Short mmCIF file of C-alpha atoms and ligand atoms in Angstrom, two decimals:
data_model
loop_
_atom_site.label_atom_id
_atom_site.label_comp_id
_atom_site.label_asym_id
_atom_site.label_seq_id
_atom_site.Cartn_x
_atom_site.Cartn_y
_atom_site.Cartn_z
CA MET A 55 -21.77 37.34 8.99
CA GLN A 56 -23.58 38.16 5.79
CA ASP A 57 -25.13 35.58 3.54
CA GLN A 58 -23.83 36.22 0.04
CA GLY A 59 -26.16 33.64 -1.56
CA ALA A 60 -25.99 33.38 -5.31
CA SER A 61 -22.94 35.65 -5.63
CA ALA A 62 -20.80 33.32 -3.50
CA PRO A 63 -18.08 31.31 -5.25
CA VAL A 64 -17.77 27.56 -5.55
CA VAL A 65 -15.19 26.64 -2.92
CA VAL A 66 -12.71 23.81 -3.45
CA VAL A 67 -10.99 22.63 -0.28
CA GLY A 68 -7.50 21.12 -0.66
CA ALA A 69 -4.99 21.92 -3.41
CA GLY A 70 -3.63 18.46 -4.08
CA ILE A 71 -3.93 17.28 -7.66
CA ALA A 72 -7.65 16.51 -7.13
CA GLY A 73 -8.49 20.00 -5.86
CA LEU A 74 -6.34 21.70 -8.49
CA ALA A 75 -7.95 19.74 -11.32
CA ALA A 76 -11.44 20.36 -9.94
CA ALA A 77 -10.85 24.09 -9.42
CA ARG A 78 -9.51 24.53 -12.95
CA ALA A 79 -12.36 22.58 -14.54
CA LEU A 80 -14.99 24.53 -12.60
CA ALA A 81 -13.43 27.86 -13.56
CA GLU A 82 -13.21 26.77 -17.18
CA ALA A 83 -16.93 25.97 -16.99
CA GLY A 84 -17.56 29.60 -16.04
CA GLU A 85 -17.86 29.31 -12.24
CA GLU A 86 -16.25 31.75 -9.82
CA VAL A 87 -13.93 29.47 -7.85
CA LEU A 88 -12.06 29.88 -4.58
CA LEU A 89 -9.43 27.19 -3.84
CA LEU A 90 -8.41 26.91 -0.18
CA GLU A 91 -5.25 25.07 0.86
CA ALA A 92 -4.12 24.50 4.43
CA SER A 93 -0.38 24.31 3.77
CA ASP A 94 1.74 27.00 2.21
CA HIS A 95 2.27 25.17 -1.07
CA LEU A 96 0.18 23.70 -3.85
CA GLY A 97 0.21 20.08 -5.01
CA GLY A 98 -0.16 17.90 -1.88
CA LYS A 99 1.79 14.73 -2.67
CA LEU A 100 3.27 16.33 -5.79
CA ARG A 101 6.28 18.17 -4.51
CA THR A 102 9.86 18.95 -5.48
CA SER A 103 12.74 19.88 -3.23
CA GLU A 104 16.32 20.92 -3.84
CA VAL A 105 18.87 18.15 -3.38
CA ALA A 106 22.48 19.17 -4.15
CA GLY A 107 21.14 22.25 -5.90
CA VAL A 108 18.80 20.37 -8.25
CA ARG A 109 15.00 20.36 -7.79
CA VAL A 110 13.75 16.77 -7.89
CA ASP A 111 10.50 15.10 -6.88
CA VAL A 112 10.26 14.02 -3.25
CA GLY A 113 6.68 12.72 -3.60
CA ALA A 114 4.98 11.27 -6.67
CA GLU A 115 7.45 11.02 -9.56
CA ALA A 116 5.43 9.55 -12.43
CA MET A 117 1.93 8.82 -13.66
CA LEU A 118 0.29 6.22 -15.83
CA ASN A 119 0.51 7.24 -19.47
CA ARG A 120 -2.17 4.81 -20.62
CA ARG A 121 -4.98 6.67 -18.87
CA PRO A 122 -5.73 10.07 -20.37
CA GLU A 123 -6.60 12.21 -17.33
CA GLY A 124 -3.08 13.00 -16.08
CA VAL A 125 -1.18 13.38 -19.33
CA ASP A 126 -4.02 15.42 -20.86
CA LEU A 127 -3.98 17.88 -17.95
CA ALA A 128 -0.18 18.18 -18.09
CA ARG A 129 -0.30 18.90 -21.81
CA ALA A 130 -3.19 21.34 -21.36
CA VAL A 131 -0.97 23.53 -19.16
CA GLY A 132 1.89 23.39 -21.65
CA LEU A 133 4.19 20.89 -19.94
CA ALA A 134 6.47 18.52 -21.85
CA LEU A 135 6.05 14.90 -20.85
CA GLU A 136 9.03 12.64 -20.52
CA HIS A 137 8.94 8.86 -20.35
CA PRO A 138 11.25 6.71 -18.25
CA THR A 139 14.30 5.38 -20.04
CA VAL A 140 14.28 1.67 -20.82
CA ALA A 141 16.12 0.91 -17.56
CA SER A 142 14.29 -1.99 -15.90
CA SER A 143 13.52 -2.57 -12.26
CA ARG A 144 14.75 -5.50 -10.17
CA ILE A 145 13.74 -7.28 -7.01
CA TRP A 146 15.98 -7.83 -3.99
CA THR A 147 15.12 -11.29 -2.80
CA ARG A 148 16.75 -14.58 -1.91
CA GLY A 149 20.10 -12.84 -1.41
CA ALA A 150 20.42 -11.11 -4.79
CA LEU A 151 19.03 -8.41 -7.07
CA ARG A 152 17.02 -10.36 -9.60
CA PRO A 153 15.18 -9.28 -12.76
CA LEU A 154 11.57 -8.33 -12.09
CA PRO A 155 9.54 -10.71 -14.24
CA ARG A 156 6.74 -9.18 -16.30
CA SER A 157 3.59 -9.16 -14.21
CA LEU A 158 0.19 -7.62 -13.60
CA MET A 159 0.85 -6.01 -10.21
CA GLY A 160 2.99 -9.03 -9.28
CA VAL A 161 0.78 -11.67 -10.87
CA PRO A 162 3.03 -13.54 -13.31
CA LEU A 163 2.39 -13.01 -17.00
CA ASP A 164 5.32 -14.96 -18.34
CA LEU A 165 6.25 -18.32 -16.85
CA ALA A 166 9.60 -18.54 -18.65
CA ALA A 167 10.69 -15.11 -17.37
CA LEU A 168 9.54 -16.02 -13.88
CA GLU A 169 11.56 -19.25 -13.95
CA ALA A 170 14.65 -17.45 -15.23
CA SER A 171 14.40 -14.68 -12.61
CA GLY A 172 15.13 -16.95 -9.64
CA VAL A 173 12.58 -15.02 -7.54
CA LEU A 174 10.63 -18.15 -6.55
CA SER A 175 11.80 -21.43 -5.06
CA GLU A 176 11.30 -24.66 -7.06
CA GLU A 177 8.20 -25.44 -4.94
CA GLY A 178 6.88 -21.93 -5.56
CA LEU A 179 7.33 -22.37 -9.31
CA GLU A 180 5.66 -25.77 -9.23
CA ARG A 181 2.63 -24.15 -7.63
CA VAL A 182 2.53 -21.51 -10.39
CA ARG A 183 2.73 -24.17 -13.10
CA ARG A 184 -0.37 -25.86 -11.64
CA GLU A 185 -2.46 -22.66 -11.77
CA PRO A 186 -3.98 -23.24 -15.26
CA SER A 187 -5.46 -26.53 -14.07
CA LEU A 188 -7.44 -24.89 -11.21
CA PRO A 189 -11.16 -24.20 -11.69
CA PRO A 190 -12.32 -20.55 -11.97
CA LEU A 191 -12.94 -18.76 -8.65
CA ASP A 192 -16.58 -18.46 -7.71
CA LEU A 193 -16.73 -15.22 -5.74
CA ALA A 194 -20.51 -14.73 -6.13
CA GLY A 195 -20.07 -10.95 -6.13
CA ALA A 196 -18.14 -10.93 -2.85
CA ASP A 197 -14.95 -8.97 -2.38
CA VAL A 198 -11.64 -10.71 -1.70
CA SER A 199 -8.22 -9.38 -0.81
CA VAL A 200 -5.60 -9.23 -3.55
CA GLY A 201 -3.35 -11.47 -1.45
CA ASP A 202 -5.99 -14.13 -0.82
CA LEU A 203 -7.06 -14.19 -4.45
CA VAL A 204 -3.49 -14.59 -5.72
CA ALA A 205 -2.58 -17.11 -3.00
CA GLN A 206 -5.55 -19.29 -3.97
CA ARG A 207 -4.35 -19.38 -7.56
CA PHE A 208 -0.55 -19.29 -7.22
CA GLY A 209 0.37 -19.98 -3.59
CA ASP A 210 1.90 -17.75 -0.94
CA GLU A 211 5.32 -17.22 -2.54
CA VAL A 212 3.90 -15.21 -5.44
CA VAL A 213 2.03 -13.03 -2.94
CA ASP A 214 4.99 -12.54 -0.62
CA ARG A 215 7.75 -12.08 -3.18
CA LEU A 216 5.99 -10.39 -6.11
CA VAL A 217 2.56 -9.00 -5.27
CA GLU A 218 3.54 -7.48 -1.91
CA PRO A 219 6.49 -5.44 -3.23
CA LEU A 220 4.56 -4.20 -6.28
CA LEU A 221 1.43 -3.33 -4.33
CA GLY A 222 3.65 -1.87 -1.61
CA GLY A 223 5.03 0.53 -4.19
CA VAL A 224 1.60 1.81 -5.21
CA TYR A 225 -0.52 1.50 -2.06
CA ALA A 226 2.09 1.06 0.71
CA GLY A 227 -0.39 -1.61 1.77
CA ASP A 228 -0.71 -5.20 2.84
CA ALA A 229 -1.86 -7.41 -0.07
CA ARG A 230 -3.89 -9.57 2.28
CA GLN A 231 -5.95 -6.58 3.39
CA LEU A 232 -6.40 -4.64 0.15
CA SER A 233 -9.60 -5.12 -1.85
CA ALA A 234 -9.03 -6.88 -5.17
CA ARG A 235 -12.18 -5.35 -6.62
CA ALA A 236 -11.04 -1.82 -5.75
CA CYS A 237 -7.31 -2.17 -6.46
CA ILE A 238 -7.04 -4.61 -9.41
CA PRO A 239 -10.52 -5.29 -10.84
CA GLN A 240 -8.96 -6.91 -13.92
CA LEU A 241 -7.59 -9.65 -11.68
CA VAL A 242 -11.04 -10.48 -10.33
CA ALA A 243 -12.48 -10.63 -13.84
CA PHE A 244 -9.69 -13.01 -14.93
CA ALA A 245 -10.02 -15.23 -11.84
CA GLU A 246 -13.77 -15.61 -12.34
CA ARG A 247 -13.21 -16.69 -15.93
CA GLY A 248 -10.37 -19.16 -15.35
CA SER A 249 -6.58 -19.22 -15.37
CA LEU A 250 -4.87 -15.93 -14.56
CA LEU A 251 -1.63 -17.13 -16.07
CA GLU A 252 -3.20 -18.04 -19.41
CA GLN A 253 -5.30 -14.87 -19.70
CA ALA A 254 -2.50 -12.62 -18.48
CA ALA A 255 -0.08 -14.23 -20.94
CA ALA A 256 -2.35 -12.99 -23.71
CA ILE A 257 -1.72 -9.35 -22.70
CA PRO A 258 0.59 -7.98 -25.44
CA THR A 259 4.26 -7.72 -24.45
CA THR A 260 5.23 -4.84 -26.70
CA TYR A 261 3.54 -1.52 -26.46
CA ASP A 262 3.63 1.43 -28.79
CA VAL A 263 2.59 3.64 -25.90
CA PRO A 264 4.92 3.92 -22.89
CA VAL A 265 3.36 2.80 -19.60
CA PHE A 266 4.50 5.80 -17.54
CA ALA A 267 5.07 9.50 -18.04
CA GLY A 268 6.84 12.09 -15.93
CA ILE A 269 7.42 15.80 -16.29
CA ALA A 270 10.82 17.32 -17.04
CA GLY A 271 11.51 19.49 -14.00
CA GLY A 272 9.44 17.19 -11.78
CA MET A 273 5.81 16.34 -11.15
CA GLY A 274 6.02 18.95 -8.40
CA SER A 275 6.50 21.68 -11.02
CA TRP A 276 3.02 20.94 -12.36
CA PRO A 277 0.57 22.10 -9.63
CA ARG A 278 1.12 25.86 -9.91
CA ARG A 279 0.71 25.71 -13.68
CA ILE A 280 -2.76 24.20 -13.26
CA VAL A 281 -4.17 27.27 -11.54
CA ASP A 282 -1.93 30.09 -12.80
CA ASP A 283 -3.73 32.63 -14.96
CA VAL A 284 -7.06 30.80 -14.95
CA SER A 285 -9.79 33.39 -15.18
CA GLY A 286 -12.35 33.23 -12.36
CA LEU A 287 -10.07 31.18 -10.06
CA ARG A 288 -8.61 32.55 -6.81
CA VAL A 289 -6.21 30.55 -4.64
CA ARG A 290 -5.54 31.05 -0.94
CA THR A 291 -2.83 29.02 0.82
CA GLY A 292 -2.21 28.75 4.56
CA VAL A 293 -5.98 28.50 5.07
CA THR A 294 -7.26 25.44 6.93
CA VAL A 295 -10.98 24.83 6.62
CA ARG A 296 -12.24 23.78 10.05
CA GLU A 297 -16.03 23.72 9.75
CA LEU A 298 -18.66 23.21 7.10
CA THR A 299 -22.35 24.01 7.67
CA ARG A 300 -25.42 24.59 5.52
CA THR A 301 -27.03 27.95 4.93
CA PRO A 302 -30.38 28.62 3.24
CA SER A 303 -28.59 29.43 -0.03
CA GLY A 304 -25.57 27.15 0.12
CA TRP A 305 -22.67 26.55 2.49
CA ARG A 306 -20.58 28.29 5.10
CA LEU A 307 -16.96 27.33 5.72
CA VAL A 308 -15.07 28.48 8.79
CA VAL A 309 -11.34 28.98 8.33
CA GLY A 310 -8.46 30.38 10.33
CA PRO A 311 -7.52 30.10 14.01
CA THR A 312 -10.24 29.55 16.63
CA THR A 313 -9.35 32.94 18.14
CA ALA A 314 -10.02 34.77 14.85
CA PRO A 315 -12.38 32.65 12.75
CA GLU A 316 -13.31 33.77 9.25
CA ALA A 317 -16.51 32.65 7.53
CA ILE A 318 -16.59 32.03 3.81
CA GLU A 319 -19.88 31.59 1.98
CA ALA A 320 -20.09 29.18 -0.94
CA ARG A 321 -22.67 28.26 -3.57
CA ALA A 322 -21.28 24.75 -3.65
CA VAL A 323 -18.31 22.90 -2.20
CA VAL A 324 -15.76 20.34 -3.39
CA LEU A 325 -13.92 18.56 -0.59
CA ALA A 326 -10.65 17.40 -2.14
CA THR A 327 -9.00 16.55 1.16
CA PRO A 328 -7.81 13.15 2.50
CA GLY A 329 -10.19 10.86 4.40
CA ALA A 330 -9.67 12.15 7.95
CA PRO A 331 -10.12 15.91 7.31
CA THR A 332 -13.01 15.15 4.95
CA ALA A 333 -14.66 13.07 7.67
CA ARG A 334 -14.28 15.94 10.15
CA LEU A 335 -15.77 18.47 7.71
CA LEU A 336 -18.71 16.18 6.91
CA ALA A 337 -19.52 15.42 10.56
CA GLU A 338 -22.44 17.84 10.75
CA VAL A 339 -23.71 17.93 7.17
CA ALA A 340 -23.38 14.24 6.22
CA PRO A 341 -22.76 12.17 9.37
CA ALA A 342 -23.09 8.78 7.67
CA ALA A 343 -20.54 9.68 4.99
CA SER A 344 -18.33 11.12 7.70
CA ALA A 345 -18.38 7.85 9.66
CA ASP A 346 -17.55 5.83 6.54
CA LEU A 347 -14.61 8.05 5.64
CA ALA A 348 -13.30 8.08 9.20
CA GLY A 349 -12.92 4.32 8.83
CA VAL A 350 -10.58 4.53 5.80
CA GLU A 351 -7.09 3.81 7.09
CA TYR A 352 -3.96 5.51 5.76
CA SER A 353 -0.34 4.35 5.51
CA SER A 354 2.58 6.61 6.22
CA MET A 355 5.84 6.58 4.34
CA VAL A 356 9.16 8.33 3.94
CA VAL A 357 11.07 9.17 0.78
CA VAL A 358 14.82 9.68 1.26
CA THR A 359 16.51 11.34 -1.72
CA PHE A 360 20.29 11.14 -2.12
CA ALA A 361 22.69 12.95 -4.41
CA PHE A 362 25.95 11.04 -4.95
CA ASP A 363 29.02 12.09 -6.84
CA VAL A 364 28.48 10.91 -10.43
CA SER A 365 31.63 8.77 -10.33
CA ASP A 366 30.32 6.89 -7.27
CA VAL A 367 27.29 5.52 -9.12
CA ALA A 368 29.12 4.35 -12.25
CA GLY A 369 28.75 0.74 -11.10
CA LEU A 370 25.00 1.12 -10.56
CA ASP A 371 24.66 2.86 -13.90
CA ALA A 372 26.37 -0.01 -15.67
CA THR A 373 23.68 -2.44 -14.47
CA GLY A 374 21.12 -0.71 -16.73
CA SER A 375 18.58 -0.92 -13.92
CA SER A 376 16.21 1.81 -12.72
CA GLY A 377 16.09 0.52 -9.15
CA PHE A 378 14.70 -2.36 -7.13
CA LEU A 379 11.80 -3.45 -4.96
CA VAL A 380 12.10 -5.29 -1.65
CA PRO A 381 9.50 -7.86 -0.54
CA PRO A 382 8.42 -7.42 3.10
CA THR A 383 9.45 -11.03 3.83
CA GLU A 384 13.09 -9.95 3.37
CA ALA A 385 12.75 -7.92 6.60
CA ARG A 386 14.81 -4.98 5.29
CA ARG A 387 14.19 -1.37 6.26
CA ILE A 388 13.64 0.03 2.76
CA LYS A 389 10.81 -1.16 0.53
CA ALA A 390 12.22 0.18 -2.73
CA SER A 391 14.94 2.26 -4.31
CA THR A 392 14.62 4.25 -7.53
CA PHE A 393 17.80 5.18 -9.38
CA ALA A 394 16.27 8.44 -10.54
CA PHE A 395 19.36 9.40 -12.57
CA ALA A 396 18.97 6.19 -14.59
CA LYS A 397 15.19 6.30 -14.85
CA TRP A 398 14.71 9.91 -15.97
CA GLY A 399 16.72 11.66 -18.65
CA TRP A 400 15.98 15.10 -17.21
CA ILE A 401 17.30 14.12 -13.76
CA ARG A 402 20.46 12.64 -15.25
CA ARG A 403 21.10 15.83 -17.23
CA ALA A 404 20.26 18.23 -14.39
CA GLY A 405 22.41 16.21 -11.94
CA ALA A 406 25.33 15.85 -14.35
CA ALA A 407 25.50 19.63 -14.68
CA ALA A 408 26.16 19.72 -10.92
CA GLY A 409 28.39 16.61 -10.96
CA VAL A 410 25.86 14.54 -9.02
CA ALA A 411 23.43 11.66 -9.57
CA HIS A 412 20.16 11.33 -7.65
CA LEU A 413 18.54 8.21 -6.30
CA ARG A 414 15.89 7.64 -3.69
CA THR A 415 14.71 5.06 -1.22
CA SER A 416 11.26 4.65 0.24
CA LEU A 417 10.30 3.23 3.61
CA GLY A 418 6.95 2.50 5.22
CA ARG A 419 4.19 0.03 4.65
CA HIS A 420 0.77 -0.24 6.21
CA GLY A 421 1.10 -0.74 9.98
CA GLU A 422 4.73 0.44 10.14
CA ALA A 423 3.99 3.98 11.33
CA THR A 424 6.03 3.56 14.51
CA ALA A 425 9.08 2.41 12.55
CA LEU A 426 8.94 5.75 10.78
CA GLN A 427 9.08 7.69 14.04
CA ALA A 428 12.86 7.30 13.77
CA SER A 429 15.04 10.39 13.33
CA ASP A 430 16.05 11.60 9.89
CA ASP A 431 19.61 10.42 10.59
CA GLU A 432 18.38 6.91 11.34
CA LEU A 433 16.22 6.79 8.20
CA VAL A 434 19.23 7.88 6.15
CA ALA A 435 21.54 5.36 7.85
CA TRP A 436 19.05 2.49 7.29
CA SER A 437 18.70 3.45 3.65
CA LEU A 438 22.45 3.60 3.10
CA ALA A 439 22.98 0.25 4.83
CA ASP A 440 20.36 -1.49 2.66
CA LEU A 441 21.68 0.20 -0.50
CA ALA A 442 25.22 -0.93 0.34
CA GLU A 443 24.16 -4.51 0.91
CA ALA A 444 21.92 -4.71 -2.15
CA THR A 445 24.12 -2.87 -4.65
CA GLY A 446 27.59 -2.44 -3.15
CA LEU A 447 27.20 1.37 -3.19
CA ARG A 448 29.22 2.47 -0.14
CA ALA A 449 30.06 6.09 -1.03
CA ARG A 450 29.04 9.02 1.16
CA PRO A 451 26.23 11.06 -0.38
CA VAL A 452 26.89 14.70 -1.30
CA ASP A 453 23.42 15.70 -0.09
CA VAL A 454 20.34 14.04 1.43
CA HIS A 455 16.69 15.06 1.79
CA VAL A 456 14.13 13.28 4.00
CA GLN A 457 10.45 13.74 3.14
CA ARG A 458 7.88 12.29 5.51
CA TRP A 459 4.42 11.54 4.18
CA GLY A 460 2.32 10.96 7.29
CA GLY A 461 -0.99 9.42 6.20
CA GLY A 462 0.33 9.38 2.64
CA LEU A 463 -1.85 6.74 1.03
CA PRO A 464 -5.38 5.45 1.73
CA GLN A 465 -5.86 1.72 2.17
CA TYR A 466 -8.70 0.28 0.12
CA ALA A 467 -10.02 -2.36 2.51
CA LEU A 468 -12.48 -5.11 1.56
CA GLY A 469 -15.77 -3.53 0.54
CA HIS A 470 -14.12 -0.23 -0.45
CA LEU A 471 -16.26 0.17 -3.58
CA GLU A 472 -19.43 -0.09 -1.49
CA THR A 473 -18.02 2.37 1.07
CA VAL A 474 -17.37 4.94 -1.66
CA ALA A 475 -20.82 4.43 -3.18
CA ARG A 476 -22.39 4.98 0.26
CA VAL A 477 -20.33 8.14 0.84
CA ARG A 478 -21.39 9.64 -2.49
CA ALA A 479 -25.05 8.69 -1.96
CA ALA A 480 -25.07 10.30 1.50
CA LEU A 481 -23.83 13.72 0.35
CA PRO A 482 -26.36 16.53 0.08
CA GLU A 483 -26.77 18.33 -3.27
CA GLY A 484 -24.11 20.92 -3.89
CA LEU A 485 -21.42 19.07 -1.95
CA VAL A 486 -19.05 16.63 -3.67
CA VAL A 487 -15.82 14.82 -2.80
CA ALA A 488 -12.72 14.01 -4.82
CA GLY A 489 -9.25 12.63 -4.21
CA ALA A 490 -7.20 9.55 -3.56
CA ALA A 491 -9.67 8.13 -1.02
CA TYR A 492 -12.21 7.15 -3.68
CA ASP A 493 -11.54 5.70 -7.13
CA GLY A 494 -7.82 4.91 -7.17
CA VAL A 495 -4.66 6.41 -5.65
CA GLY A 496 -2.72 6.96 -8.89
CA ILE A 497 -2.67 10.49 -10.29
CA PRO A 498 -4.90 9.83 -13.35
CA ALA A 499 -7.49 8.08 -11.17
CA VAL A 500 -7.41 10.96 -8.68
CA ILE A 501 -7.92 13.48 -11.48
CA GLY A 502 -10.71 11.20 -12.76
CA SER A 503 -12.43 11.48 -9.38
CA ALA A 504 -12.16 15.27 -9.62
CA GLN A 505 -13.71 15.24 -13.11
CA ARG A 506 -16.58 13.13 -11.84
CA ALA A 507 -17.13 15.47 -8.87
CA VAL A 508 -17.11 18.51 -11.15
CA ALA A 509 -19.61 16.93 -13.56
CA ASP A 510 -21.96 16.14 -10.64
CA LEU A 511 -21.61 19.63 -9.25
CA LEU A 512 -22.14 21.41 -12.57
CA ALA A 513 -25.32 19.40 -13.14
CA HIS A 514 -26.57 20.66 -9.77
CA LEU A 515 -25.40 24.26 -10.31
CA ARG A 516 -27.18 24.53 -13.63
CA ASP A 517 -30.47 24.23 -11.73
CA LEU A 518 -29.61 27.02 -9.27
CA PRO A 519 -30.31 30.76 -9.76
CA ARG A 520 -27.13 32.75 -10.53
C1 FAD B 665 5.38 9.25 -1.48
C2 FAD B 665 4.30 9.08 -2.51
C3 FAD B 665 4.65 8.76 -3.81
C4 FAD B 665 3.65 8.61 -4.78
N1 FAD B 665 4.02 8.34 -6.06
C5 FAD B 665 3.09 8.30 -7.03
C6 FAD B 665 3.48 8.17 -8.39
O1 FAD B 665 4.67 8.12 -8.71
N2 FAD B 665 2.48 8.12 -9.33
C7 FAD B 665 1.16 8.22 -9.00
O2 FAD B 665 0.30 8.17 -9.88
N3 FAD B 665 0.76 8.38 -7.71
C8 FAD B 665 1.71 8.44 -6.74
N4 FAD B 665 1.32 8.62 -5.43
C9 FAD B 665 -0.10 8.79 -5.13
C10 FAD B 665 -0.59 10.18 -5.53
O3 FAD B 665 0.47 11.09 -5.50
C11 FAD B 665 -1.66 10.66 -4.56
O4 FAD B 665 -2.66 9.66 -4.41
C12 FAD B 665 -2.33 11.95 -5.06
O5 FAD B 665 -1.37 12.92 -5.39
C13 FAD B 665 -3.30 12.45 -4.00
O6 FAD B 665 -3.90 13.63 -4.45
P1 FAD B 665 -5.11 14.28 -3.64
O7 FAD B 665 -5.41 15.58 -4.30
O8 FAD B 665 -6.19 13.30 -3.47
O9 FAD B 665 -4.58 14.51 -2.15
P2 FAD B 665 -3.35 15.30 -1.52
O10 FAD B 665 -2.20 15.36 -2.45
O11 FAD B 665 -3.17 14.67 -0.20
O12 FAD B 665 -3.91 16.78 -1.34
C14 FAD B 665 -4.83 17.12 -0.35
C15 FAD B 665 -4.58 18.57 0.04
O13 FAD B 665 -5.59 18.96 0.98
C16 FAD B 665 -4.99 19.83 1.92
N5 FAD B 665 -5.86 19.86 3.11
C17 FAD B 665 -6.06 18.86 4.00
N6 FAD B 665 -6.95 19.26 4.95
C18 FAD B 665 -7.31 20.53 4.63
C19 FAD B 665 -8.20 21.48 5.22
N7 FAD B 665 -8.92 21.18 6.31
N8 FAD B 665 -8.31 22.71 4.65
C20 FAD B 665 -7.62 23.02 3.52
N9 FAD B 665 -6.76 22.15 2.93
C21 FAD B 665 -6.61 20.93 3.48
C22 FAD B 665 -3.63 19.20 2.14
O14 FAD B 665 -2.73 20.13 2.72
C23 FAD B 665 -3.24 18.78 0.73
O15 FAD B 665 -2.52 19.78 0.05
C24 FAD B 665 2.30 8.78 -4.43
C25 FAD B 665 1.94 9.09 -3.12
C26 FAD B 665 2.93 9.25 -2.16
C27 FAD B 665 2.54 9.62 -0.76
#
């Protein structure tokens, strides 16, 4: 195997949104880039599939519009953004679908709306009303779980019926195990100053800028556009990186089957893979970082997408709702349903042309991996049973698609910020990491981690001979 030294490319491992964003940015900065992806498609958790002849998202379906990283990258590759319609979400609790009161990740912002929603019992509401009289939390720099922080201020009902379903939607996690500092730093800042309710109530209720953005044609139509026709960027799919070692002039990656290994030389490397594969690849070159990343747990989930005859969802459509969340205390199988036809104009139009309307359910929270080992038929039957009970929708779907996301979302445990700082500090020069395991699981945050990795790497590369 020949050492190509300075002529070797920068290699990016993993073509999820982090790897794609990193590869594009490096190529735009003038580097020769090779992007290696284990599966046969680009995008990782951004993926569309055909359901009743219409391509719809079966992974991530939206991104925050109020952070620039995601929407800027979508616009940069010429995509038209679309915002959700005004349809509002609900919560299936205490035997009914109830309006989801305005909140900061489940933390109430509006006492009157909370009272009117019927989500909490009278005792639960009483506890919320007392919150402004509590002294500020004195955390003395320590981390605390989101659930414990909110329970101390508002009692358990707010955690179980509001925070859990909202956090479950984003992290598929358990509020009492997720780090408040890593997941909702704003909450910690509020709690250390005083009343969450009073400070949160001051957050403006009307926004000129929509909270979320999607992409007409699906978030899954975005990945290929990020790397198509970018000068200096080569992409190889179906290539699993199995080993990473140092060479005198850079790095060597081993790919392919053990019977026919292929070595690829690199000037520098971006690992944009989830925690477990990153930990394996770092085992030899950064053992301490490897051990830290091996300890980051992941939750698995399933997205079931249905297409119903348009006439069968007329009743759902009339509610003006975009779906509902289900608190874990309700002991249902599904954790949420999104009425995609009501939420996204492009899905309504594309479905209507085929006479169908799409909606999806999601299943799977942290620690429920075994429940997801059910067959596709069971997952579909559970979803339909919960949908029927919650909404009265009893029609047979025209088409169904089941997408499993094993190890879909990292869990930011207590001390996550310190873990990430240790991982970054333990990496040798010329090797950086990016992705959902570090600075946030939402798409803009993941792209932000890629931008940070690229900036670090470019600073290092500038000092190297070309
Ligand atoms: C079901 C679901 C719905 C979501 N919905 C939203 C949403 O609506 N909005 C939002 O903002 N976020 C959402 N998220 C979160 C967000 O989509 C993810 O956090 C983000 O896309 C992760 O990007 P990534 O690049 O870090 O990792 P991934 O997308 O996991 O990509 C990593 C890539 O690395 C590849 N890989 C792994 N090992 C190797 C190897 N050894 N060699 C080569 N390649 C390898 C994988 O095949 C994969 O393609 C959702 C997540 C899930 C699971």
